[in-house]
Coordinates of C-alpha atoms in Angstrom, one line a residue:
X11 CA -85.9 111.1 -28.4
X12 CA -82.8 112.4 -29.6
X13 CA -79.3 111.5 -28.1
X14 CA -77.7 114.4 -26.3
X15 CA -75.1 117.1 -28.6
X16 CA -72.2 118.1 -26.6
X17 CA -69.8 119.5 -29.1
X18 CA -68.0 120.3 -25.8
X19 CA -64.3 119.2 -26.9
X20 CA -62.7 122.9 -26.8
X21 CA -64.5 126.3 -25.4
X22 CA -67.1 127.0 -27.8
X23 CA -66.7 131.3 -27.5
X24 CA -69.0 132.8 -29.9
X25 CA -67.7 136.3 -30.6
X26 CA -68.5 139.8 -32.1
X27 CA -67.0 142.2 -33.4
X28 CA -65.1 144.8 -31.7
X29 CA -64.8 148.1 -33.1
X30 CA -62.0 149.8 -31.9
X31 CA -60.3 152.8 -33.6
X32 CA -56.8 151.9 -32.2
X33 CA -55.4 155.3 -34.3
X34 CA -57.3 157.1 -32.1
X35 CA -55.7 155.0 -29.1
X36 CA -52.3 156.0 -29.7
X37 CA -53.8 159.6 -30.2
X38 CA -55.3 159.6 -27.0
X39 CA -55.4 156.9 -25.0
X40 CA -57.5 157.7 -22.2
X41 CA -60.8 158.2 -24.7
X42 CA -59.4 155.0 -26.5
X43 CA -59.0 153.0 -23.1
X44 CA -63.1 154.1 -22.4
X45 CA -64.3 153.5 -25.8
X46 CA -62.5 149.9 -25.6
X47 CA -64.0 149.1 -22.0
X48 CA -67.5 150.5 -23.4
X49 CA -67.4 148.4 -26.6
X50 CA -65.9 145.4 -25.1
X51 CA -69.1 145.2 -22.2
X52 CA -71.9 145.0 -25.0
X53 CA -70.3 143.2 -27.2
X54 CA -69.5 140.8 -24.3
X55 CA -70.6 136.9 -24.9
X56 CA -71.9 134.2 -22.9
X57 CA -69.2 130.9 -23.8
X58 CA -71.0 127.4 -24.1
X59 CA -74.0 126.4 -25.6
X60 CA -77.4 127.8 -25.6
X61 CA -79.6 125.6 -24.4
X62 CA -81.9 123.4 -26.6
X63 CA -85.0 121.6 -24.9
X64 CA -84.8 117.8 -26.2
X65 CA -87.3 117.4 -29.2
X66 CA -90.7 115.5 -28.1
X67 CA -91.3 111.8 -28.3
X68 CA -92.0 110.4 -31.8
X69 CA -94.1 107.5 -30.3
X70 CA -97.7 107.8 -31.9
X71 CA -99.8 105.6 -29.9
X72 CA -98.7 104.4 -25.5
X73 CA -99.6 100.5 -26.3
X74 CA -98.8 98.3 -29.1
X75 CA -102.4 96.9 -29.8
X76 CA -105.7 99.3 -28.9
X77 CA -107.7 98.5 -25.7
X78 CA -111.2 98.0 -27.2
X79 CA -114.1 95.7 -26.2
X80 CA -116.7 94.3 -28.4
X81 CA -119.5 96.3 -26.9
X82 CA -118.8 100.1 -26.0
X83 CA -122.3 100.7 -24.6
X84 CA -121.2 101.2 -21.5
X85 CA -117.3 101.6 -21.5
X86 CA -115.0 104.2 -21.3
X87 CA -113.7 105.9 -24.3
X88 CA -110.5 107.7 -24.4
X89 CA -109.7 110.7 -26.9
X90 CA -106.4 110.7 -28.1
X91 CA -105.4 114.3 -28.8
X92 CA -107.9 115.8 -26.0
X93 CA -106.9 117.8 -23.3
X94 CA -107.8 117.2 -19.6
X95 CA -109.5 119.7 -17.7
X96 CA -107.4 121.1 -14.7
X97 CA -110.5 120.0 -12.0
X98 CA -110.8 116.9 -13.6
X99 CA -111.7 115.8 -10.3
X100 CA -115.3 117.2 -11.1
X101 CA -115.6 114.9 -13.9
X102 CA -116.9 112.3 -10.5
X103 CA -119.8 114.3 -10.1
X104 CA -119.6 114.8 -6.2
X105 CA -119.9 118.1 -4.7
X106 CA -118.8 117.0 -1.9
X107 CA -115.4 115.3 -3.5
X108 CA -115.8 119.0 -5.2
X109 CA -115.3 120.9 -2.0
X110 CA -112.7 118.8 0.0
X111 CA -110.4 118.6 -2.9
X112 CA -110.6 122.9 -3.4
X113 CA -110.0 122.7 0.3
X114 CA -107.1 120.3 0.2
X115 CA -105.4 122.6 -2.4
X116 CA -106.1 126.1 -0.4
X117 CA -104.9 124.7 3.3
X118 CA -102.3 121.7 2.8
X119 CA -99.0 122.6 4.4
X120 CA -96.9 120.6 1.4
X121 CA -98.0 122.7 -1.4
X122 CA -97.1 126.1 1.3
X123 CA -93.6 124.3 1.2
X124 CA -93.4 124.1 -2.6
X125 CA -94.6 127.4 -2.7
X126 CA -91.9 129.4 -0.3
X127 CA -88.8 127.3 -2.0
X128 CA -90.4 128.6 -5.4
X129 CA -90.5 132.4 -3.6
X130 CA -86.5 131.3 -2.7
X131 CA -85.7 130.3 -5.9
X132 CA -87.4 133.3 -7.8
X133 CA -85.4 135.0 -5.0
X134 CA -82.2 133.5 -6.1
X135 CA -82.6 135.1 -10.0
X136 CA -82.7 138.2 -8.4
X137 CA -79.7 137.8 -6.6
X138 CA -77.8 136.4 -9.8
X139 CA -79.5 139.4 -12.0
X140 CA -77.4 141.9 -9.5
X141 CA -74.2 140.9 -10.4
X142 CA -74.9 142.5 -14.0
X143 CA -75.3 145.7 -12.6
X144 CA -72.2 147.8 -11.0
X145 CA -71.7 147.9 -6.7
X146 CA -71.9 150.8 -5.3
X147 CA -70.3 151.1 -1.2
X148 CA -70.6 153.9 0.8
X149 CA -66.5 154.1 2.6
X150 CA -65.4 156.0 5.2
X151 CA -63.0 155.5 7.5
X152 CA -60.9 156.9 10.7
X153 CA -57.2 156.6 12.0
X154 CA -54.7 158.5 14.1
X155 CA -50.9 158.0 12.6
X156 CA -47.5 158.1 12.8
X157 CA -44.8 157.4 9.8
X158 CA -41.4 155.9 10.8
X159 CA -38.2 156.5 10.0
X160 CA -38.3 153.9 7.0
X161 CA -41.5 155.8 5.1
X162 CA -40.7 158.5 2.9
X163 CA -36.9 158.5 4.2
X164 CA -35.1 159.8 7.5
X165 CA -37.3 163.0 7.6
X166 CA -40.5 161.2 7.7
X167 CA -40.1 160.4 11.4
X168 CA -40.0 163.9 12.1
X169 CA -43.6 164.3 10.9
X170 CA -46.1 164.8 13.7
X171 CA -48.4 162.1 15.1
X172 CA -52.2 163.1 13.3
X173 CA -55.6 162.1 12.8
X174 CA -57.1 161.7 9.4
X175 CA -60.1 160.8 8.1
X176 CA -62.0 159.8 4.4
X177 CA -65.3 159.1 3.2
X178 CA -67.0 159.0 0.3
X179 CA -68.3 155.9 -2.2
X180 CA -67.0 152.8 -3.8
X181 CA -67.7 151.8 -7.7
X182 CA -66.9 148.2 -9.1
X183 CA -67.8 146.5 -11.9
X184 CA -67.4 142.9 -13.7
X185 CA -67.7 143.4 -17.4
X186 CA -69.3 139.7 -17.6
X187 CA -67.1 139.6 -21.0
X188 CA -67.6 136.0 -21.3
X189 CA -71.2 135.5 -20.1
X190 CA -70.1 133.4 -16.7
X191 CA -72.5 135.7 -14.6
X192 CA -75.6 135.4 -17.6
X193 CA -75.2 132.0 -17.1
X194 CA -75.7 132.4 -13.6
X195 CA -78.5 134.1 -14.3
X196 CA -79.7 131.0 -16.7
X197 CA -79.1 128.6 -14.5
X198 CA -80.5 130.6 -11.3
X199 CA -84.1 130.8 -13.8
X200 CA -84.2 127.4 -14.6
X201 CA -83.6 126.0 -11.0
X202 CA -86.6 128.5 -10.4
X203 CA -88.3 126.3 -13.0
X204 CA -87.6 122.8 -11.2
X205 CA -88.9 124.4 -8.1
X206 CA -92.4 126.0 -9.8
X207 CA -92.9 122.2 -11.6
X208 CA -92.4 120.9 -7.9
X209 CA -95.8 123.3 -7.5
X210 CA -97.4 122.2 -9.7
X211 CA -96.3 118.4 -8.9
X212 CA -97.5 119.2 -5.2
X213 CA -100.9 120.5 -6.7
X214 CA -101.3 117.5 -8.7
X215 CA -100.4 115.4 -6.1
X216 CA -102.7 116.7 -3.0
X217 CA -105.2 116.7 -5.6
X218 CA -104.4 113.1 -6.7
X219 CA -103.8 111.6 -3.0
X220 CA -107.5 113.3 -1.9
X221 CA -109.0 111.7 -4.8
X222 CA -107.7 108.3 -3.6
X223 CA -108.4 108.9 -0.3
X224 CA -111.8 109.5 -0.6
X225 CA -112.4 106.5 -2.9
X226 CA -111.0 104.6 0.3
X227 CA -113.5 105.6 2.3
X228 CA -116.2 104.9 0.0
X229 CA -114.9 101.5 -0.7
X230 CA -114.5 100.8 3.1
X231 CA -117.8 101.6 4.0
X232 CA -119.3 100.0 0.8
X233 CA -117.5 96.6 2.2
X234 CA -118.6 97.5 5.8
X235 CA -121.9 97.5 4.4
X236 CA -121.4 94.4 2.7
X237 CA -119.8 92.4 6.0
X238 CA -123.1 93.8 7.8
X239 CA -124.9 91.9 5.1
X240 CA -123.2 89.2 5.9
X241 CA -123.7 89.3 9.5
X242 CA -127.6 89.6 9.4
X243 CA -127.1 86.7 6.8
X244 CA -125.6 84.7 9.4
X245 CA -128.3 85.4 11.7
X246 CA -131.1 84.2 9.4
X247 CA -128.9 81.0 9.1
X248 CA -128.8 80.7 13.1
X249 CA -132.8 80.9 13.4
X250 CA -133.3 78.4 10.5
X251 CA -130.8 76.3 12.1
X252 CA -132.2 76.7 15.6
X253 CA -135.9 76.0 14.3
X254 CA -135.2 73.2 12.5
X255 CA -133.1 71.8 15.7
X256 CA -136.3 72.3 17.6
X257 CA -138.2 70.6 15.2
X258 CA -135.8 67.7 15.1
X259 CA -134.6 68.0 11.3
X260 CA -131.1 69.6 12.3
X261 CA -128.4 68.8 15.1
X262 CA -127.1 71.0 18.1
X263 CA -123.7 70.6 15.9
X264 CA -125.7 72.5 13.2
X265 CA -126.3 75.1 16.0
X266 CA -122.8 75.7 17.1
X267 CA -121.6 76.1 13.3
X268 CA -124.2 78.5 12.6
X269 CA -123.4 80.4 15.7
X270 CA -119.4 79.8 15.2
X271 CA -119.6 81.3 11.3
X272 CA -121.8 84.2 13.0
X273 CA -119.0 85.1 15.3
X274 CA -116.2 84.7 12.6
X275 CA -118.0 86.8 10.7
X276 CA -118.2 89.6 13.2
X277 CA -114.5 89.9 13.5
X278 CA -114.0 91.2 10.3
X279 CA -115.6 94.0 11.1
X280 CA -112.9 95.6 13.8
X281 CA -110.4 95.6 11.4
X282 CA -112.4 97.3 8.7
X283 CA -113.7 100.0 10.9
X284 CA -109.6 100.6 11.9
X285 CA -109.1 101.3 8.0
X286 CA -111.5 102.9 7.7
X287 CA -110.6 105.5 10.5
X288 CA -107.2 105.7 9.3
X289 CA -108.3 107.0 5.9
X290 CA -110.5 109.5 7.6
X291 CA -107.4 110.8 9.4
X292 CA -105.3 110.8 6.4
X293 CA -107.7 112.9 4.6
X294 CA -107.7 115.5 7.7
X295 CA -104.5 115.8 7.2
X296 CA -104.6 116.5 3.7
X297 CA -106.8 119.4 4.2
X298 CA -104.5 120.9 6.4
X299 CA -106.5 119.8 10.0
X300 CA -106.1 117.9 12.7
X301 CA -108.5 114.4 12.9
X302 CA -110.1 116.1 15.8
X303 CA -110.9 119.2 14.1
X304 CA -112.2 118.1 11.4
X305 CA -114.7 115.1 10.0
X306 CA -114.3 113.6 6.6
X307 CA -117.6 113.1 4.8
X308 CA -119.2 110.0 4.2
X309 CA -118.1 109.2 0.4
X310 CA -120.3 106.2 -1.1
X311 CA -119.5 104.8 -4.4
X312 CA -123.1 104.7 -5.3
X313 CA -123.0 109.0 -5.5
X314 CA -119.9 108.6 -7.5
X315 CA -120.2 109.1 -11.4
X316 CA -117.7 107.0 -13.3
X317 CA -116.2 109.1 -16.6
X318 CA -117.0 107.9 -19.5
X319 CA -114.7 110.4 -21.7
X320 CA -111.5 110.7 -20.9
X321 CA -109.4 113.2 -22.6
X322 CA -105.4 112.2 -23.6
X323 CA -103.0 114.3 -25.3
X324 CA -100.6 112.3 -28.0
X325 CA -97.4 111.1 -26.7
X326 CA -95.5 113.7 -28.3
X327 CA -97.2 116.1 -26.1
X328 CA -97.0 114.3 -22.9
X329 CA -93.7 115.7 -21.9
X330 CA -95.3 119.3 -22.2
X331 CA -98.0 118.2 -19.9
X332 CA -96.7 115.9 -16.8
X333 CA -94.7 118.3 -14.3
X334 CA -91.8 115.7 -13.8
X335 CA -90.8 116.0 -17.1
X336 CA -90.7 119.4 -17.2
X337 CA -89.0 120.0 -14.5
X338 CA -86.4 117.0 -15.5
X339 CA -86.0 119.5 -18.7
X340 CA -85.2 122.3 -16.4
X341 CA -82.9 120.3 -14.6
X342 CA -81.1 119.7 -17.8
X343 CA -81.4 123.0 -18.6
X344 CA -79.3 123.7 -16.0
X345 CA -76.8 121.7 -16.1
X346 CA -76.1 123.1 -19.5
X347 CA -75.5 126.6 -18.2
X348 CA -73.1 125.1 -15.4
X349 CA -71.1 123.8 -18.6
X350 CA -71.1 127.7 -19.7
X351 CA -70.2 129.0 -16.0
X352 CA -67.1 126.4 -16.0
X353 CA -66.1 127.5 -19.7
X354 CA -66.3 131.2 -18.8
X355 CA -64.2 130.2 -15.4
X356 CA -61.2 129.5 -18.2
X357 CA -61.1 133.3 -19.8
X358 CA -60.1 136.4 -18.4
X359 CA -62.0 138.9 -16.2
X360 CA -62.0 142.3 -16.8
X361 CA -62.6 144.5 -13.8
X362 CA -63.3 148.3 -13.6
X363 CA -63.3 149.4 -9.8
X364 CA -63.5 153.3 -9.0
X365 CA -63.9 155.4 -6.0
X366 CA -64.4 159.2 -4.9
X367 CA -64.1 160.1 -1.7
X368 CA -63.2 163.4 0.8
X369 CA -60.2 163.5 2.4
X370 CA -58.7 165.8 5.5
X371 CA -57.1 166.1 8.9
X372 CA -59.8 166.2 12.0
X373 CA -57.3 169.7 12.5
X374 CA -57.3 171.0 8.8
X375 CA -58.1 171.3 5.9
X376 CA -60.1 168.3 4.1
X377 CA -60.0 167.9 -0.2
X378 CA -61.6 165.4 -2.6
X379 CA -59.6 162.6 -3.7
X380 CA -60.6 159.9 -6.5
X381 CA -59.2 156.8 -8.0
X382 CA -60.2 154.6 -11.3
X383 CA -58.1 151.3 -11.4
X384 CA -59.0 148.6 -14.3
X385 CA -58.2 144.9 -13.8
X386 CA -57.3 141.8 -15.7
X387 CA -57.2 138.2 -14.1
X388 CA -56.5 135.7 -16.8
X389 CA -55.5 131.9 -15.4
X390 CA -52.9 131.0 -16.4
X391 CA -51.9 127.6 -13.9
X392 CA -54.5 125.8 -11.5
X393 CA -53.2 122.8 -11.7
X394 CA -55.8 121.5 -14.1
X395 CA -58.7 122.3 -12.0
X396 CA -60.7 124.5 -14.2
X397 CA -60.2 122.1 -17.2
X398 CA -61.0 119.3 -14.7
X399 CA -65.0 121.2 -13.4
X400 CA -65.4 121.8 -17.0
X401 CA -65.5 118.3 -17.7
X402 CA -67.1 117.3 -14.8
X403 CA -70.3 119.7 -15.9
X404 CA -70.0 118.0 -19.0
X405 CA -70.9 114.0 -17.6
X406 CA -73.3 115.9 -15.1
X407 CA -75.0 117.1 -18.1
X408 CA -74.7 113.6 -19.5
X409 CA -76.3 112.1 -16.7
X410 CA -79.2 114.3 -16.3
X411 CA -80.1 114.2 -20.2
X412 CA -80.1 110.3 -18.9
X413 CA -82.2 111.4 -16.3
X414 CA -84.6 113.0 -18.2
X415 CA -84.8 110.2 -20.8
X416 CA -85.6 107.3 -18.1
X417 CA -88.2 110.4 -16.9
X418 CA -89.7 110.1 -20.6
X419 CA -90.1 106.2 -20.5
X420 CA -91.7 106.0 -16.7
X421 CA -94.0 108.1 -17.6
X422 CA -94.9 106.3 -20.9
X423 CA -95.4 102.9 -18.9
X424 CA -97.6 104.9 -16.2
X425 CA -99.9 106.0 -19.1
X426 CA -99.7 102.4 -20.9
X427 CA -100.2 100.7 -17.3
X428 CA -103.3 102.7 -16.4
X429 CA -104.7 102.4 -20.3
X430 CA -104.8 98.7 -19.6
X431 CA -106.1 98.7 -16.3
X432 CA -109.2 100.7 -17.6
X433 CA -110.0 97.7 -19.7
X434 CA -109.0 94.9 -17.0
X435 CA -111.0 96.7 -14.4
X436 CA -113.9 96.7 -16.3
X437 CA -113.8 92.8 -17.2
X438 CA -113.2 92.4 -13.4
X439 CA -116.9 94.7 -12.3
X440 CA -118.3 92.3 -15.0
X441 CA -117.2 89.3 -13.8
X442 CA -117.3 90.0 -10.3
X443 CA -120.9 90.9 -10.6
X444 CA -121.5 87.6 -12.4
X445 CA -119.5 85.6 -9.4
X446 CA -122.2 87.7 -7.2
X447 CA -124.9 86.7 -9.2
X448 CA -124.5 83.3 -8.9
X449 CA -123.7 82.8 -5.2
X450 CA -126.4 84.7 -4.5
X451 CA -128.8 82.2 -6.2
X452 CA -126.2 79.3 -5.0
X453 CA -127.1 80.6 -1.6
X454 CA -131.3 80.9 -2.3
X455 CA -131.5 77.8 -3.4
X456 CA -129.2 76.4 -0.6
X457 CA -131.1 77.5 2.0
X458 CA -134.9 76.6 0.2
X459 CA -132.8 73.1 -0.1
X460 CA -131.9 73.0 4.0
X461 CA -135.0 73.9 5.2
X462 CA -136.5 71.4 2.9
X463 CA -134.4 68.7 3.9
X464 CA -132.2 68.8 0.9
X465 CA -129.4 70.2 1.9
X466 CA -126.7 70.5 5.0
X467 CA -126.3 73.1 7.1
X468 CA -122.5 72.9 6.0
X469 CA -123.4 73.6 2.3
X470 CA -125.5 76.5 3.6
X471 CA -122.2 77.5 5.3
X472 CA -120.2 77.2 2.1
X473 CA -122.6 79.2 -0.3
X474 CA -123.2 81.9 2.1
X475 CA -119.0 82.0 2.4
X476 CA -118.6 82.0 -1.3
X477 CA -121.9 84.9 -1.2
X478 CA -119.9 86.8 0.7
X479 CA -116.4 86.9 -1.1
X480 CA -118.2 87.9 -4.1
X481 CA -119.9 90.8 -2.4
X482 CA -116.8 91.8 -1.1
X483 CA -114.7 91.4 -4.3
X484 CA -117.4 93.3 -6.0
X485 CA -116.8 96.1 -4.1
X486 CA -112.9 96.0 -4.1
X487 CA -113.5 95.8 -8.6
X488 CA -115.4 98.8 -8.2
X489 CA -113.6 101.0 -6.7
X490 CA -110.5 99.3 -8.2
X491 CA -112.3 101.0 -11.7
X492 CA -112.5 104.5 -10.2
X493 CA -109.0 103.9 -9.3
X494 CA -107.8 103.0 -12.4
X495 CA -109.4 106.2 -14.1
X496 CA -107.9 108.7 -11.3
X497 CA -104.7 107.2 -12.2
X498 CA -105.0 107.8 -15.7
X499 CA -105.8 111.4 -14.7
X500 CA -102.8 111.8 -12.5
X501 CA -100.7 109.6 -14.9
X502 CA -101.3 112.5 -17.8
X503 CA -100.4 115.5 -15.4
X504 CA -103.3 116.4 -14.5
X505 CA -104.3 118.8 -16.8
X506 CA -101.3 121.2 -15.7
X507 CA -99.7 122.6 -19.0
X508 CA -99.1 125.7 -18.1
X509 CA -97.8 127.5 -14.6
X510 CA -100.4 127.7 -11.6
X511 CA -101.5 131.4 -10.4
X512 CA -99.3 132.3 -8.0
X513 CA -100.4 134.2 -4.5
X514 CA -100.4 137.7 -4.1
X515 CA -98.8 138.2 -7.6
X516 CA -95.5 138.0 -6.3
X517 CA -94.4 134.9 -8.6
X518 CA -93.2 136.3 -11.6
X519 CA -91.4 134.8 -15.3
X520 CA -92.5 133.0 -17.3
X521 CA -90.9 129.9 -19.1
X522 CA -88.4 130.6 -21.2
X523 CA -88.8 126.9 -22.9
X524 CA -91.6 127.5 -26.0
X525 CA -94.2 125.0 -25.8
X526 CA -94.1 123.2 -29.2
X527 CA -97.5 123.3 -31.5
X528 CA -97.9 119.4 -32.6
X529 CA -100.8 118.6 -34.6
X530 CA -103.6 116.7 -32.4
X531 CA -105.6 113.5 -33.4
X532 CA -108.3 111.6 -32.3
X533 CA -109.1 108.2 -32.2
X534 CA -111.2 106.4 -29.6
X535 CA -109.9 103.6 -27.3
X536 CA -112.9 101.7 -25.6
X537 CA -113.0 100.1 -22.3
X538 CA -115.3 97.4 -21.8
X539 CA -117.4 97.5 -18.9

């Protein structure tokens, strides 16, 4: 990424020409002074530099060595170069997931929020965009009067008290000669831009935490499911155990661990029902209800589709598609207009203010009056102060092209992180389901062994423990997988690379930041199952 350019060392004023017939001044200077004013407002120019968006990453590939896995059969794949679809959420393969994330994204109250600061910003443009055009006042005004002895000499105090009165309107205009208020326009547009990336970052983020959530609730109830196992497990061990006491093969000490692992086990259900009523709530909240309002469906992992393509765009395009970036652009973007509002602080400002008005006693006559009166501040001594700002917009502009880099590289190692975990969360489903495998059988044999004779009832107790942590790790790798491919999703931006439809049609603008065309390629990058 490149380092940032700040040829900022003296006021960079790039100027055109102005055509003034100053023959004709001396001539007549009142069609002069006009034509001057006339010329010198378009051929005005905005001081600093235009912005330039930083140029993309030149990083081909997000990890040094390709995830792959001997056997692809049934891995995931991901296509470097593809693009995600925006309801990549579908790619599950739940209608109900379907149907609470559209309604997340139509009621929750934090996207409403990053909507109305968008409608403020958007607001704010227009503000900036009036100071281009020239005020007009409507003035009128009332007084009764008398002049002294020191106004207009002795005689004036032998004018009679009157009442006067004018009205009429009030022209002013900035001729913006050195851009200052068109780079308050710049910078008004591109803080709009931070705030529509927060949109779309609150979009991909409802959509994202939903997601999440619901893969929660699936994985709770998958290792509720799993602890009920247990528990009827535990059972089965208690009959045994209490048959064979009866019979005289096992002790009433076998009796009381049975029943003692029975009742350990039933206390992991409590907390598990807790979580799991705490993600149902969460979720409410996300679609904009109350818990008592609303009931969150019953997600189980075993309706859930795992994707086996998954679409990523190139690194050099990832900065065009994750709202943070973008909106750590427009952030730097306007900083560099702030650097142009402090340069065009240094250099005069040339004012035209005009006004036409009726004006008359309240006992005679009344007659139209006007005035035209041009205006020239140029600083000349404030101490240092405007040289001082100018070179504090500089570091701020320093800073948040830092910003923005460090922006660049999290992202990076949220892509890389979640690339790797596809291929360690798919070792751990195969492993884990191995770990099952066995402690199931462990636990067969075990029992066949006790009721036989062969075995304790303490190495029953041990292989239905280790039985159990499998199942339950099982679960957790699962859903640990799902995770690991939402994240991926989020970690890519969520398919967002271009504004969100706004409500009602009132957002309008466009970015003013082309989207570079980078070739695309594709290569495959296998998880194993």
């Amino acid at each position: 990424m490149d380092k940032p350019q700040l040829p900022y060392s003296k006021p960079h004023v790039e100027r055109k020409p102005i055509s003034v017939a100053f023959d004709g001044l001396r001539r007549a200077p009142q069609r002069a002074m006009v034509s001057f004013l006339v010329t010198l407002s378009l051929a005005g120019c905005a001081v600093g530099l235009d912005f330039k968006a930083p140029a993309p990453p030149t990083d081909r590939d997000y990890v040094q060595q390709e995830v792959s896995a001997s056997s692809a059969e049934l891995g995931q794949r991901v296509f470097m170069g593809a693009t995600l679809r925006k309801d990549w959420w579908t790619s599950l393969q739940s209608p109900e997931l379907n149907q609470v994330v559209e309604q997340a994204l139509a009621n929750n109250w934090s996207r409403e929020v990053a909507r109305a600061n968008l409608a403020k910003a958007e607001e704010t443009v227009a503000v900036a965009r009036g100071g281009l055009f020239p005020k007009i006042d409507a003035v009128a005004g009332a007084g009764r009067q008398k002049y002294g002895a020191s106004f207009l000499g002795p005689q004036a105090a032998i004018f009679p008290v009157f009442s006067a009165y004018t009205g009429g309107a009030a022209v002013s205009y900035d001729f913006d000669v050195f851009g200052g208020q068109r780079r308050q326009i710049e910078l008004a547009a591109a803080d709009t831009q931070v705030q529509e990336e927060a949109l779309n970052a609150a979009h991909l983020s409802v959509a994202g935490d939903t997601v999440l959530t619901a893969l929660q609730i699936a994985s709770i109830r998958a290792q509720i499911e799993a602890v009920q196992s247990v528990i009827a497990s535990d059972q089965q061990n208690l009959t045994l155990v209490r048959k064979a006491c009866e019979s005289g093969v096992a002790t009433q000490m076998d009796v009381t661990s049975a029943q003692s692992q029975l009742d350990r086990d039933r206390t992991m259900l409590p907390p598990l029902r807790q979580q799991l009523s705490v993600a149902q709530d969460a979720l409410a909240i996300l679609v904009g209800k109350s818990p008592a309002t609303w009931a969150a469906p019953n997600f189980n992992l075993d309706t859930l589709t795992l994707p086996q393509d998954i679409p990523m765009v190139v690194p050099s395009e990832l900065v065009r598609t994750r709202p943070d970036i973008r909106a750590a652009e427009a952030r730097l973007h306007a900083a560099s207009a702030a650097v142009g509002i402090a340069t065009a602080d240094m250099y005069p400002h040339l004012t035209l203010s005009a006004g036409i008005a009726e004006d008359g006693l309240f006992s005679g006559p009344a007659g139209a009056a006007w005035s035209v009166i041009g205006g020239l501040a140029a600083p000349v001594f404030h101490g240092g102060a405007l040289s001082a700002h100018r070179r504090e917009t500089q570091d701020t502009y320093q800073a948040t092209f830092a910003q923005y880099q460090q922006t660049v590289l999290n992202a990076f190692k949220q892509v890389a992180d979640n690339l790797h975990g596809l291929s360690n969360s798919a070792d751990e489903v195969r492993t884990e389901q191995q770990a099952l495998d066995s402690a199931s059988a462990a636990l067969r044999l075990t029992r066949l062994g006790y009721s036989v004779g062969n075995a304790g009832i303490v190495q029953v107790l041990d292989a239905q423990r280790l039985q159990q942590l499998a199942e339950l790790q099982l679960v957790q790798a699962r859903t640990q997988r799902y995770v690991q491919t939402v994240s991926l999703f989020l970690a890519a931006g969520g398919g967002i690379t271009e504004p969100l439809p706004k409500p009602q049609g009132k957002f309008a603008g466009e970015r003013d930041i082309p989207v570079s065309s980078l070739n695309r390629r594709t290569s495959g990058v296998v998880a194993r199952p």
